[in-house]
XYZ file of C-alpha atoms in Angstrom:
631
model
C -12.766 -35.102 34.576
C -14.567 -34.961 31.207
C -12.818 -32.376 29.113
C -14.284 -30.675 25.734
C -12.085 -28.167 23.831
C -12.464 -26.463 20.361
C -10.411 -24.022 18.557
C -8.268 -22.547 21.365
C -6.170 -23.864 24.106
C -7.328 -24.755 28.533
C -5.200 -23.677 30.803
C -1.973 -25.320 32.444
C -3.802 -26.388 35.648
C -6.527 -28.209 33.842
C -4.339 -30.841 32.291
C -2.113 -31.291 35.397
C -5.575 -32.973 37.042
C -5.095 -36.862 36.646
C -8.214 -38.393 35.173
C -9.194 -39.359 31.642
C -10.825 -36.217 29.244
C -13.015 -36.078 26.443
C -11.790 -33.890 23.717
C -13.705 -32.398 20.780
C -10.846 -30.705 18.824
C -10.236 -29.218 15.255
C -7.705 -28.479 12.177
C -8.250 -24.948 12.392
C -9.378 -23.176 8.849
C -9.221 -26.400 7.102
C -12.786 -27.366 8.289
C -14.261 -29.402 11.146
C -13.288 -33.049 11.895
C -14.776 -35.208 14.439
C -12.394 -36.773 17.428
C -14.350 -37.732 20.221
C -12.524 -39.800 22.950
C -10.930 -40.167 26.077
C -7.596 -39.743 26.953
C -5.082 -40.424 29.874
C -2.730 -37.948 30.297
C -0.010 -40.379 29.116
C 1.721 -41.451 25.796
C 1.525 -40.209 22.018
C -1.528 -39.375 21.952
C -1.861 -37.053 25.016
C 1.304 -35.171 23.541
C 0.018 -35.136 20.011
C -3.177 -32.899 21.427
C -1.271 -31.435 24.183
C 0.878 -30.157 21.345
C -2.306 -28.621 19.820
C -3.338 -26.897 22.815
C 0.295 -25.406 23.092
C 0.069 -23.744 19.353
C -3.285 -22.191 19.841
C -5.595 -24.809 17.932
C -7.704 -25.729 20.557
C -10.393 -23.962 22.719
C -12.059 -25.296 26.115
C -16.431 -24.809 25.550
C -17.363 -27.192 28.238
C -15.528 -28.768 31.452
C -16.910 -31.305 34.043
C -14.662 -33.004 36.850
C -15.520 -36.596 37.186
C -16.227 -35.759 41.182
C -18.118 -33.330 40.565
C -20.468 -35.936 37.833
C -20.192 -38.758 40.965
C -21.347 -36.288 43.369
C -24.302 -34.920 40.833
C -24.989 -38.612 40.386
C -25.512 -39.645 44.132
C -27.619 -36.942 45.033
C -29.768 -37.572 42.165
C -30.005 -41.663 42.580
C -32.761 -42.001 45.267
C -34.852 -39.098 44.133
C -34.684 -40.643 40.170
C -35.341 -44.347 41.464
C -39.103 -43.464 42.896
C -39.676 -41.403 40.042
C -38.714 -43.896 37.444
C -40.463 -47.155 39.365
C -43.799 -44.664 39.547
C -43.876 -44.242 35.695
C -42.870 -48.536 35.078
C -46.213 -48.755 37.451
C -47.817 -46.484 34.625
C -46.097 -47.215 31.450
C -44.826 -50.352 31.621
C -47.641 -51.884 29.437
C -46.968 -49.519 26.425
C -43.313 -50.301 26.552
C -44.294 -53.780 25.336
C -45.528 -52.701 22.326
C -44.410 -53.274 18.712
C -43.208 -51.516 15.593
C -42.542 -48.014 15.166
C -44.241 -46.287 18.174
C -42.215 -47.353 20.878
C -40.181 -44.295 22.632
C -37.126 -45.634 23.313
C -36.151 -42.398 25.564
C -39.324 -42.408 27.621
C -38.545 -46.298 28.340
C -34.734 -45.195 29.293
C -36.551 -42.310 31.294
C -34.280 -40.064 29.203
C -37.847 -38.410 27.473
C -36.513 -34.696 28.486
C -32.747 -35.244 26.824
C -33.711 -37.351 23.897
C -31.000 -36.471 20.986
C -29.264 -34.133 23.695
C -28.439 -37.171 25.761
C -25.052 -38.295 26.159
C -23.409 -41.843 25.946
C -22.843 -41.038 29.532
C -26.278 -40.371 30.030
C -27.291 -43.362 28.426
C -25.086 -45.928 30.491
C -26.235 -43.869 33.899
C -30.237 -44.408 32.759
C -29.935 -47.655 31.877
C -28.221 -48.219 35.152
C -30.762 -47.059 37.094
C -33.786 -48.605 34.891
C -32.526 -51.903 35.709
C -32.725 -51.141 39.393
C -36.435 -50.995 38.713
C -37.164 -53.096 35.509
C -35.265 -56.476 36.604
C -37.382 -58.891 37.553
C -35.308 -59.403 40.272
C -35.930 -56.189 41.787
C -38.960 -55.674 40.859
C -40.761 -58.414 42.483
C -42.928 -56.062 44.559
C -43.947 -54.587 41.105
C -45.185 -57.814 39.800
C -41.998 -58.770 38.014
C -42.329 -58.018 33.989
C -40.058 -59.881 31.728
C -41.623 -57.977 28.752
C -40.590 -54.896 30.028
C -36.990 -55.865 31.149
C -36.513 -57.005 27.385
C -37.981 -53.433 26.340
C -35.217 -52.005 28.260
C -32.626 -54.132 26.822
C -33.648 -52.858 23.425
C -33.911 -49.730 23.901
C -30.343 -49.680 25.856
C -29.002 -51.348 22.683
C -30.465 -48.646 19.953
C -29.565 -46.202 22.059
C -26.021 -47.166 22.556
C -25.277 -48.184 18.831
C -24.939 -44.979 17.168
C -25.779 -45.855 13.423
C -29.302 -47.281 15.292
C -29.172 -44.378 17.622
C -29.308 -42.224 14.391
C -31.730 -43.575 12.264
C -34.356 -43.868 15.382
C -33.152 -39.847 16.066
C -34.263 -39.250 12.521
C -37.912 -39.990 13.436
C -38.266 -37.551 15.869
C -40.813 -34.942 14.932
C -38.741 -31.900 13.168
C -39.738 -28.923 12.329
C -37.839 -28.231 8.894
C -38.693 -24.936 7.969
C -36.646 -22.260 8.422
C -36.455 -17.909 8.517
C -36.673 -16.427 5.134
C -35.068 -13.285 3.883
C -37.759 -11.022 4.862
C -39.058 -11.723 7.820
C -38.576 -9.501 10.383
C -37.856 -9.013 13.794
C -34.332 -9.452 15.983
C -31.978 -11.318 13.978
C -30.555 -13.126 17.041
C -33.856 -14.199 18.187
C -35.285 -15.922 14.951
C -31.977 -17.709 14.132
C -30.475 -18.725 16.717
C -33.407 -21.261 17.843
C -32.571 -22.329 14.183
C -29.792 -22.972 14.296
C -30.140 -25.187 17.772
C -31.882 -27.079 16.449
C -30.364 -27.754 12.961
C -27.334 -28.568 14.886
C -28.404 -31.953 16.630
C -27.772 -33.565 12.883
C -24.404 -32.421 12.638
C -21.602 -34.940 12.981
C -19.220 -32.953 14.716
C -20.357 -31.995 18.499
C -20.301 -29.300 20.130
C -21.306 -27.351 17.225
C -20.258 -23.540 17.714
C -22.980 -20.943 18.970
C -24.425 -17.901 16.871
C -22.764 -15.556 19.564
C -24.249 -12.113 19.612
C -22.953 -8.343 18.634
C -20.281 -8.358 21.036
C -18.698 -11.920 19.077
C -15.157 -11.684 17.767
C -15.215 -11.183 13.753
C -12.973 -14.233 13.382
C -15.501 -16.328 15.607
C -18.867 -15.187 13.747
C -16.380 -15.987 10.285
C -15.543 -19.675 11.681
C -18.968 -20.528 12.511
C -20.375 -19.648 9.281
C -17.590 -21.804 7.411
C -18.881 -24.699 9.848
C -22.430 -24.396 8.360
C -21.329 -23.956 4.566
C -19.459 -27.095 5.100
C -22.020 -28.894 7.476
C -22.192 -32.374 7.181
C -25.274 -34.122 8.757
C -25.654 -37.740 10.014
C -29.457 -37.464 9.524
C -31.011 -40.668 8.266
C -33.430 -40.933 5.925
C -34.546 -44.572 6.012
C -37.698 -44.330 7.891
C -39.037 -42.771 4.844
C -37.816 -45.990 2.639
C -40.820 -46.774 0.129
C -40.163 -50.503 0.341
C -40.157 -53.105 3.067
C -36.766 -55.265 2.539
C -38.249 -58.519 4.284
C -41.024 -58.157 2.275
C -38.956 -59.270 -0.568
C -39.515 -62.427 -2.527
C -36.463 -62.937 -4.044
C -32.724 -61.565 -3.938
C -33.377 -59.638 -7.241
C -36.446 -58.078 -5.479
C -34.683 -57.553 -2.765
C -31.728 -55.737 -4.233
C -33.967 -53.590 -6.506
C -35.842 -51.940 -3.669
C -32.477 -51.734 -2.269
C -31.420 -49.128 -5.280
C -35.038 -47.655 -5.033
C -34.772 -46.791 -1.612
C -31.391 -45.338 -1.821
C -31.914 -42.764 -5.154
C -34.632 -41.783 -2.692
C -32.634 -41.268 0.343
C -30.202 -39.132 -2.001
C -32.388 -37.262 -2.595
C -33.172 -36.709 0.888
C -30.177 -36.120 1.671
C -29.474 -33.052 -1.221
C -32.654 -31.449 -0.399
C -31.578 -31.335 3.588
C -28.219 -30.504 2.322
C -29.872 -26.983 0.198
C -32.137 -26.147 2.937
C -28.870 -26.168 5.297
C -27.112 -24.087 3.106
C -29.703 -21.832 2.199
C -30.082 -21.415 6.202
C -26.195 -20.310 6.446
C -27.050 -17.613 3.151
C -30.165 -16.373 4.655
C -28.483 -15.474 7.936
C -25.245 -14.127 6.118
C -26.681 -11.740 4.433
C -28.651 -10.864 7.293
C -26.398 -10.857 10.210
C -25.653 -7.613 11.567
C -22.221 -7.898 12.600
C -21.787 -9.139 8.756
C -23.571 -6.235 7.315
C -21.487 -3.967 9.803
C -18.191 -5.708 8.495
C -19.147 -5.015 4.589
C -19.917 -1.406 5.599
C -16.877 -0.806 7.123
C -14.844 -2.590 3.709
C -17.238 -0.517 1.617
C -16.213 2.336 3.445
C -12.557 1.524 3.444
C -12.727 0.547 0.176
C -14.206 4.127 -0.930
C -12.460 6.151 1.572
C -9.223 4.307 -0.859
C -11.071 5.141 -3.979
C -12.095 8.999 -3.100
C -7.899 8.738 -1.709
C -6.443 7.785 -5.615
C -9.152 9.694 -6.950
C -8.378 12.696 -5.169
C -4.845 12.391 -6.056
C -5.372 11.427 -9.492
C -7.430 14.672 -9.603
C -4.566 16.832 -7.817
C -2.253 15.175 -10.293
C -4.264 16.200 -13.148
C -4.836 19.870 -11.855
C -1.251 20.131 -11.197
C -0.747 18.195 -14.813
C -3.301 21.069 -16.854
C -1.649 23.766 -14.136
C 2.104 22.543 -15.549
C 0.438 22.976 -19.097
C -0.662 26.178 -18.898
C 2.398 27.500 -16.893
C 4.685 25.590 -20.154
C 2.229 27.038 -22.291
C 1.815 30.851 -21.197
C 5.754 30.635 -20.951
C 5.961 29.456 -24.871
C 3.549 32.512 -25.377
C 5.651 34.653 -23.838
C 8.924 33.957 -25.564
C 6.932 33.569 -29.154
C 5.989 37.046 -27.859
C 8.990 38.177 -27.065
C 10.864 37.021 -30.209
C 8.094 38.300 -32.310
C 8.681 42.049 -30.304
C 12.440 41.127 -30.891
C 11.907 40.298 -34.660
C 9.528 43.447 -35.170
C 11.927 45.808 -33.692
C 15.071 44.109 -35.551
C 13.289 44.194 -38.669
C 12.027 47.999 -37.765
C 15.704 48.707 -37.065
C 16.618 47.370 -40.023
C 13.935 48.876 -41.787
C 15.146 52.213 -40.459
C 19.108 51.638 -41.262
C 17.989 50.321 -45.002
C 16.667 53.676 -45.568
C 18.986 55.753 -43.745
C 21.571 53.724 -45.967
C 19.526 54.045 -49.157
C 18.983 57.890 -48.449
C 22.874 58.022 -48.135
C 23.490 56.196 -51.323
C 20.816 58.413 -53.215
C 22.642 61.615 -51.679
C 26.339 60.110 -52.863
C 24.721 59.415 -55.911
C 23.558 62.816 -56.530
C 26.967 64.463 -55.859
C 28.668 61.688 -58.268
C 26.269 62.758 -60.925
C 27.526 66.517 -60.161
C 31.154 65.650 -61.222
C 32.351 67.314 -64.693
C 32.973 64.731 -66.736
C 30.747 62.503 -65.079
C 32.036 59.752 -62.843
C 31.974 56.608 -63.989
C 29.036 54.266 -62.179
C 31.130 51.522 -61.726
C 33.572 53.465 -59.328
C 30.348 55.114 -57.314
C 29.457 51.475 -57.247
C 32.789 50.362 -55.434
C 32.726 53.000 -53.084
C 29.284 52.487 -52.369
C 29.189 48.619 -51.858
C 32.684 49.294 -49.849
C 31.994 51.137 -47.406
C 29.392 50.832 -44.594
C 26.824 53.363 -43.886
C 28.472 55.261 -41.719
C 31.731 55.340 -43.579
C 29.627 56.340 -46.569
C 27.707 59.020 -44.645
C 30.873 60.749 -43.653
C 32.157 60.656 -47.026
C 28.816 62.344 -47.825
C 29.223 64.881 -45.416
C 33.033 65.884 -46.224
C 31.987 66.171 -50.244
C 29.358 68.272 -48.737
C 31.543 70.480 -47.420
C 33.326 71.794 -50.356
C 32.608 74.353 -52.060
C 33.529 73.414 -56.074
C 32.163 70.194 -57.508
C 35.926 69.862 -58.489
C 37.343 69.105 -54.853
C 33.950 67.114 -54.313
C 35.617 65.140 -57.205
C 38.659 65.296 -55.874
C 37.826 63.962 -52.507
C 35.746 60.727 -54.062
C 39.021 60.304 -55.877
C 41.271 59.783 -53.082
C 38.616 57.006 -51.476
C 38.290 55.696 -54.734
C 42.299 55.100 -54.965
C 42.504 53.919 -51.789
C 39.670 51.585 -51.821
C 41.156 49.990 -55.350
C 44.862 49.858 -53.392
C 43.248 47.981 -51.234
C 42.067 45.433 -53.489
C 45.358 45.227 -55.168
C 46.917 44.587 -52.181
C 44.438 41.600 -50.976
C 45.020 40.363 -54.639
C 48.540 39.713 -54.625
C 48.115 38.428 -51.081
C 45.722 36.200 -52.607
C 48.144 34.825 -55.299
C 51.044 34.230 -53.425
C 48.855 32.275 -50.654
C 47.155 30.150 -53.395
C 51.017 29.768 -54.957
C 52.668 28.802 -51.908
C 49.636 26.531 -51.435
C 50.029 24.848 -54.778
C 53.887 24.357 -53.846
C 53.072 22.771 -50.549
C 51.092 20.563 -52.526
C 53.585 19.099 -55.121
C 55.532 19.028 -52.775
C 53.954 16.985 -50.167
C 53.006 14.602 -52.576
C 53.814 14.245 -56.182
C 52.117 12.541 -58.580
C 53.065 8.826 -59.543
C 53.094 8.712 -63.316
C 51.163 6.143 -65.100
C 52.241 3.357 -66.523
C 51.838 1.099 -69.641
C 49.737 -1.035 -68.288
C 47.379 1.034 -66.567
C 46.610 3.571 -69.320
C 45.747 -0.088 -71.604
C 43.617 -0.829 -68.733
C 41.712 2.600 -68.397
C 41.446 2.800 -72.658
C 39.702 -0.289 -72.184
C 37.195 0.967 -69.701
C 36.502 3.742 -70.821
C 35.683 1.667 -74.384
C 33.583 -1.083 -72.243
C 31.698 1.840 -70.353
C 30.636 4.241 -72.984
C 28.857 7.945 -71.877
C 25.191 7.565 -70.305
C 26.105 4.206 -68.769
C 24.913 4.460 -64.652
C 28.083 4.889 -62.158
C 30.195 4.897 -65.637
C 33.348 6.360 -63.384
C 33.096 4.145 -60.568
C 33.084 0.702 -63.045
C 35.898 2.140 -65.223
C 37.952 2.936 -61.582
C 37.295 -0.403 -60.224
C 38.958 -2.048 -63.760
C 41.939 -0.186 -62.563
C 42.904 -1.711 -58.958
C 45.951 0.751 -58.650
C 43.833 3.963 -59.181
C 41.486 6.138 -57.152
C 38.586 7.009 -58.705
C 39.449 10.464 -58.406
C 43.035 9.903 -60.399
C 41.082 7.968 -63.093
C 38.782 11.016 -63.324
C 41.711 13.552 -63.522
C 43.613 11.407 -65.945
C 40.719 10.944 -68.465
C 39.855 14.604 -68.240
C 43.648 15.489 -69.307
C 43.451 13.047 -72.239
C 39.829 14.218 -73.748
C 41.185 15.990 -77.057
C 43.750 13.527 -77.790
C 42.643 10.105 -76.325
C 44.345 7.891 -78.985
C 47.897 9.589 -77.738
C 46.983 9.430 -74.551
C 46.470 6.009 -74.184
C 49.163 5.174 -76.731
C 52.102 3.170 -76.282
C 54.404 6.046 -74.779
C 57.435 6.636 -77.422
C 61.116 7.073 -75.755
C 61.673 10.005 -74.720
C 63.607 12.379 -76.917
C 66.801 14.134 -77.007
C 67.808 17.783 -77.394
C 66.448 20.898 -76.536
C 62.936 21.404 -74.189
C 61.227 22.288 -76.943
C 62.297 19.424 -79.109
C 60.881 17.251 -76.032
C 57.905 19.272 -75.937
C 57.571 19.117 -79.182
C 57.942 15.114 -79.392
C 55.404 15.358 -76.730
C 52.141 17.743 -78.235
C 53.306 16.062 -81.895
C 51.271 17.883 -84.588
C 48.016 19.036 -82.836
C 46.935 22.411 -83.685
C 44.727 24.886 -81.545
C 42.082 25.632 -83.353
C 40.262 27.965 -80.627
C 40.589 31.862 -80.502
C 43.026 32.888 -77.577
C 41.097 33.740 -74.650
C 41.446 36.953 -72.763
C 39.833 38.190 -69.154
C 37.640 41.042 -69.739
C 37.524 43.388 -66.087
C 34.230 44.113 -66.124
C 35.269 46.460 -63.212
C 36.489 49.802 -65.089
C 36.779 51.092 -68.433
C 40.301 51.129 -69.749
C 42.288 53.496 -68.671
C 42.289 57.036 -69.935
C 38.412 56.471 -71.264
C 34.884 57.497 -69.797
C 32.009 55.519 -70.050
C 30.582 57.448 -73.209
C 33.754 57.019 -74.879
C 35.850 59.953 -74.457
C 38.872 60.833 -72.729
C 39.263 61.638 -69.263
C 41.604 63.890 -68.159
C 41.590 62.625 -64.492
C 45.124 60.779 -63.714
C 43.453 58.266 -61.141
C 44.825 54.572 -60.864
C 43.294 51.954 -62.773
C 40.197 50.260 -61.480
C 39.867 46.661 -60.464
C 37.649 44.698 -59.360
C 38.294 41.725 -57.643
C 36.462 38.556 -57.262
C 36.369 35.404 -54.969
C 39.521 33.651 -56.790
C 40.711 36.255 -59.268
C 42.813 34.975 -62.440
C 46.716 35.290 -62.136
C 46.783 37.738 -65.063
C 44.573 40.428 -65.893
C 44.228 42.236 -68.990
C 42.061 45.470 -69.635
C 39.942 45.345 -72.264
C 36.827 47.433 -73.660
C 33.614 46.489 -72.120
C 31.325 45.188 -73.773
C 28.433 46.903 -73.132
C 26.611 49.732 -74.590
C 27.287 52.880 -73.607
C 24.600 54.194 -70.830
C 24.274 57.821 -69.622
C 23.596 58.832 -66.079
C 20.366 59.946 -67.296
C 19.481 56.438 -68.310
C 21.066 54.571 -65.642
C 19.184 56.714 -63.154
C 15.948 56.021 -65.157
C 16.758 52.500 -65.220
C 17.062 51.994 -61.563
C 13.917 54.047 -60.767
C 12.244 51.404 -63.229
C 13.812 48.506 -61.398
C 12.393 49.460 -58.199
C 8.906 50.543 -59.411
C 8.424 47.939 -61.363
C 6.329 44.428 -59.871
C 9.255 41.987 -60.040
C 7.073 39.219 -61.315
C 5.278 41.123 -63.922
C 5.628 39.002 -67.123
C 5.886 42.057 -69.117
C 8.328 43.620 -66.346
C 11.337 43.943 -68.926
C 8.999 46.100 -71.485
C 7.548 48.572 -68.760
C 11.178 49.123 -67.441
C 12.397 49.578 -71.661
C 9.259 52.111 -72.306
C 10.097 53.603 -68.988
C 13.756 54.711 -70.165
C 12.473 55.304 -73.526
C 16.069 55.181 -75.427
C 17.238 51.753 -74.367
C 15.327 48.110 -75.902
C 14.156 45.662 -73.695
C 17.806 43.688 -74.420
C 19.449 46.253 -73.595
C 18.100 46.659 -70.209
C 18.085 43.162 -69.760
C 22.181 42.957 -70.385
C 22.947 46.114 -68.299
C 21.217 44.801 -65.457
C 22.940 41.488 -65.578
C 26.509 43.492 -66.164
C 25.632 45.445 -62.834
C 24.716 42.836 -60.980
C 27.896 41.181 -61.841
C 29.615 43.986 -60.763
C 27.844 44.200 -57.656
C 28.653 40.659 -56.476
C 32.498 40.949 -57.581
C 32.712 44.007 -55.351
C 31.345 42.420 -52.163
C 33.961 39.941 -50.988
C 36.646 43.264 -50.861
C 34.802 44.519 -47.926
């Protein structure tokens, strides 16, 4: 049987027949490759396509059994063999005629096939032409020589396909083809079209149009066979110049090169019009068109998909914003609220607490002598409002200013006992500290060589010089910065001694030592005392006189009190509670950045000058911020 497959694989039962097959096969997507011959199901080869068929690659399009072809053949032979010797009795003159007008498929009675004919087809007409054109078997025919050598030719084009070809290429062809516009079932104006179109191609069968109902893959695979079409169509019969009508080899091979930039460019313009047939019907094929709609539609249905979420992300997004952003409003609210009312509660306990300190103020005023301020003060920057409120009230409650007096007396002596007490605590800490300290590490004493060394550098590196301590501590290897610092310090009013050669040490009494030691340097500078800002001495008001009140001595004590303290006069002038009470009416009425603020408050008390005020307010103030730290 004759056997032609393309693109898919026959069936089990149609190899298993013994008889040779013609196969027309493929490589799949890498394009179309011609293979046209007959195999016996034997050898290589066989299992080389067999192979093929087994993976898929090939497809069956056309089968014929050889019986079946014998039997189609004998019932055909005596019906074709009157037919064919009734047209030699009409014909056979024009068969002997010359040049290019002879029909070589009407002589071969193959005038129906023509290109469509098959090699079979061919050998079978021939066959059955000499049966009539022989001269030996055509002797009742008259016998025609001329006509048997017709035959021959036109059995020998015929069966030579580069001849076959170029005498194809004269057929009559109708080269136009549908345009874009033209209207009408798509099927039914390109398919003929491509039917045609097809009998140039070099690899047969060439695959069908198909119709709606055609796998996507299929209409895909026969478009890629017309993009990459490749057509045996000869364009010599259109040569411009005869070759035996040459004169000379140069002549000859010159209309050789004419003839061929001519049949190039045959061959690109047929090669165009192909492709622009396999655009035109792209673009216009339905089952294309419904293809690209459905991508276009998958392809937006995607897009509206990410847009849609990228618009749900940005509404949640904005929705997360405004959530974070209404909650930020709500705690700046609700710290403002918060501040408000702290600073209204505040607001409230600062004048509660200032009405209680004008009201103990008043009663101190009361007192006969009058109380000193700075005690009133103490009690007053002691105690806490409520403290000081119930002070207020139990003054209140007596009847004679004196055990009002008497009462502010007893909180002013313990508030002072107090302070006494946190004092000494404070100077035995701070002297058990300093112990600890010399103890856990005493100082290494200097030697020769390093107080040379740090005279020098302080010589080399002399006041205003940048990082002056850090280069004189680096001349001295064996010495922190902070020891050279101490060290020069403690030498500053004698620094010839102290960087002297030390003398050896005398012998005797301490003071003979320390006396060796100072030599004869004399203190030139007043002795300094402590004044207590804190109280006047004892047994004295603040105008001056006496007071006949046997209260403790006041003190006042501050962050890191001296050791000592001595009482001593203050040295302020002497203020009356009139004034002071005018003086801190002024100091709260008064715009604190006024440039003339110091005057208004002076012309305000009337008695005092604008120094005055100025030095009182400082001494208070001082006052004021040595008293806080006892609370």
């Amino acid at each position: 049987m004759s056997l032609v497959v393309s693109l898919s694989s026959p069936t089990a039962e149609e190899w298993k027949v013994d008889s040779a097959r013609e196969v027309h096969y493929t490589n799949g997507s890498l394009g179309w490759n011609e293979c046209n011959r007959s195999i016996e199901p034997i050898g290589k080869e066989f299992e080389l396509v067999w192979t093929k068929v087994q993976k898929g690659g090939v497809e069956i399009i056309g089968l014929v059994t050889a019986d079946s072809e014998e039997k189609k053949q004998d019932s055909n032979d005596d019906d074709n063999i009157d037919e064919l010797k009734e047209n030699y009795k009409t014909n056979h003159k024009e068969w002997t005629k010359t040049g290019k007008d002879v029909d070589h498929y009407k002589i071969m009675g193959l005038e129906n096939l023509r290109w469509k004919a098959t090699d079979n087809d061919i050998k079978l007409a021939y066959k059955k032409m000499i049966l009539v054109v022989h001269p030996d078997k055509n002797q009742d025919l008259g016998g025609n020589d001329e006509a048997f050598k017709a035959l021959v030719k036109s059995n020998n084009i015929l069966s030579d396909i580069k001849k076959r070809r170029a005498y194809d290429s004269t057929d009559p062809f109708d080269d136009d083809i549908p345009t874009a516009d033209e209207e009408g079932d798509f099927f039914e104006n390109f398919e003929p079209v491509f039917e045609s179109n097809s009998r140039w191609s070099n690899i047969q069968p060439v695959p069908k149009l198909g119709d709606m109902n055609t796998p996507y893959d299929k209409v895909v695979k026969f478009y890629n066979f017309w993009w990459s079409f490749k057509s045996w169509r000869d364009f010599t019969f259109e040569d411009d110049h005869d070759l035996d009508n040459a004169d000379s080899r140069e002549e000859k091979r010159w209309m050789e090169r004419e003839n061929e930039k001519k049949r190039v460019k045959q061959r690109k313009i047929e090669a165009s019009r192909i492709q622009d047939l396999a655009n035109i019907a792209y673009k216009k094929d339905p089952r294309i068109q419904k293809k690209l709609k459905e991508e276009d539609e998958k392809k937006n249905a995607h897009k509206n998909a990410k847009n849609e979420a990228k618009r749900k992300a940005q509404e949640e997004k904005e929705a997360a914003e405004k959530a974070e952003k209404e909650r930020v409003e709500a705690e700046e609210k609700k710290k403002k609220e918060e501040a408000e009312e702290k600073k209204r509660i505040k607001a409230e306990q600062t004048a509660l607490l200032k009405k209680g300190k004008i009201q103990f103020r008043t009663i101190c005023n009361s007192f006969q002598p009058p109380q000193k301020i700075e005690d009133v003060e103490l009690v007053i920057a002691t105690l806490d409002n409520l403290q000081l409120g119930d002070l207020t009230k139990e003054m209140e409650t007596k009847a004679n200013i004196a055990d009002q007096k008497a009462v502010f007396l007893v909180q002013l002596n313990a508030i002072q006992e107090k302070q006494r007490e946190a004092e000494r605590l404070y100077q035995e800490q701070r002297k058990a500290l300093l112990n600890n300290k010399k103890e856990a590490k005493p100082e290494r004493p200097w030697t020769e060589e390093e107080l040379h060394q740090l005279a020098k550098a302080i010589q080399k590196f002399p006041p205003g010089v940048t990082k002056r301590w850090e280069s004189v501590a680096a001349c001295i290897s064996t010495r922190s910065l902070k020891d050279v610092i101490a060290k020069a310090k403690s030498s500053q009013p004698t620094q010839q001694q102290a960087f002297a050669k030390p003398e050896a040490a005398p012998s005797g009494s301490d003071y003979d030592k320390l006396k060796a030691k100072v030599g004869n340097m004399e203190i030139k500078s007043e002795l300094s005392s402590k004044v207590d800002l804190g109280q006047y001495p004892v047994g004295t008001t603040s105008n001056g006189t006496e007071s006949t009140t046997t209260s403790a001595p006041s003190t006042v004590d501050t962050a890191k009190p001296a050791a000592k303290k001595e009482n001593t006069t203050t040295t302020t002038t002497e203020w009356s509670p009139e004034e002071q009470k005018l003086l801190e009416e002024a100091l709260q009425k008064v715009d604190k950045n006024a440039e003339d603020r110091w005057d208004q408050i002076a012309t305000r008390i009337g008695t005092k000058s604008k120094k005055d005020c100025v030095a009182r307010f400082k001494y208070l103030a001082t006052v004021v911020k040595n008293i806080q730290p006892a609370k």
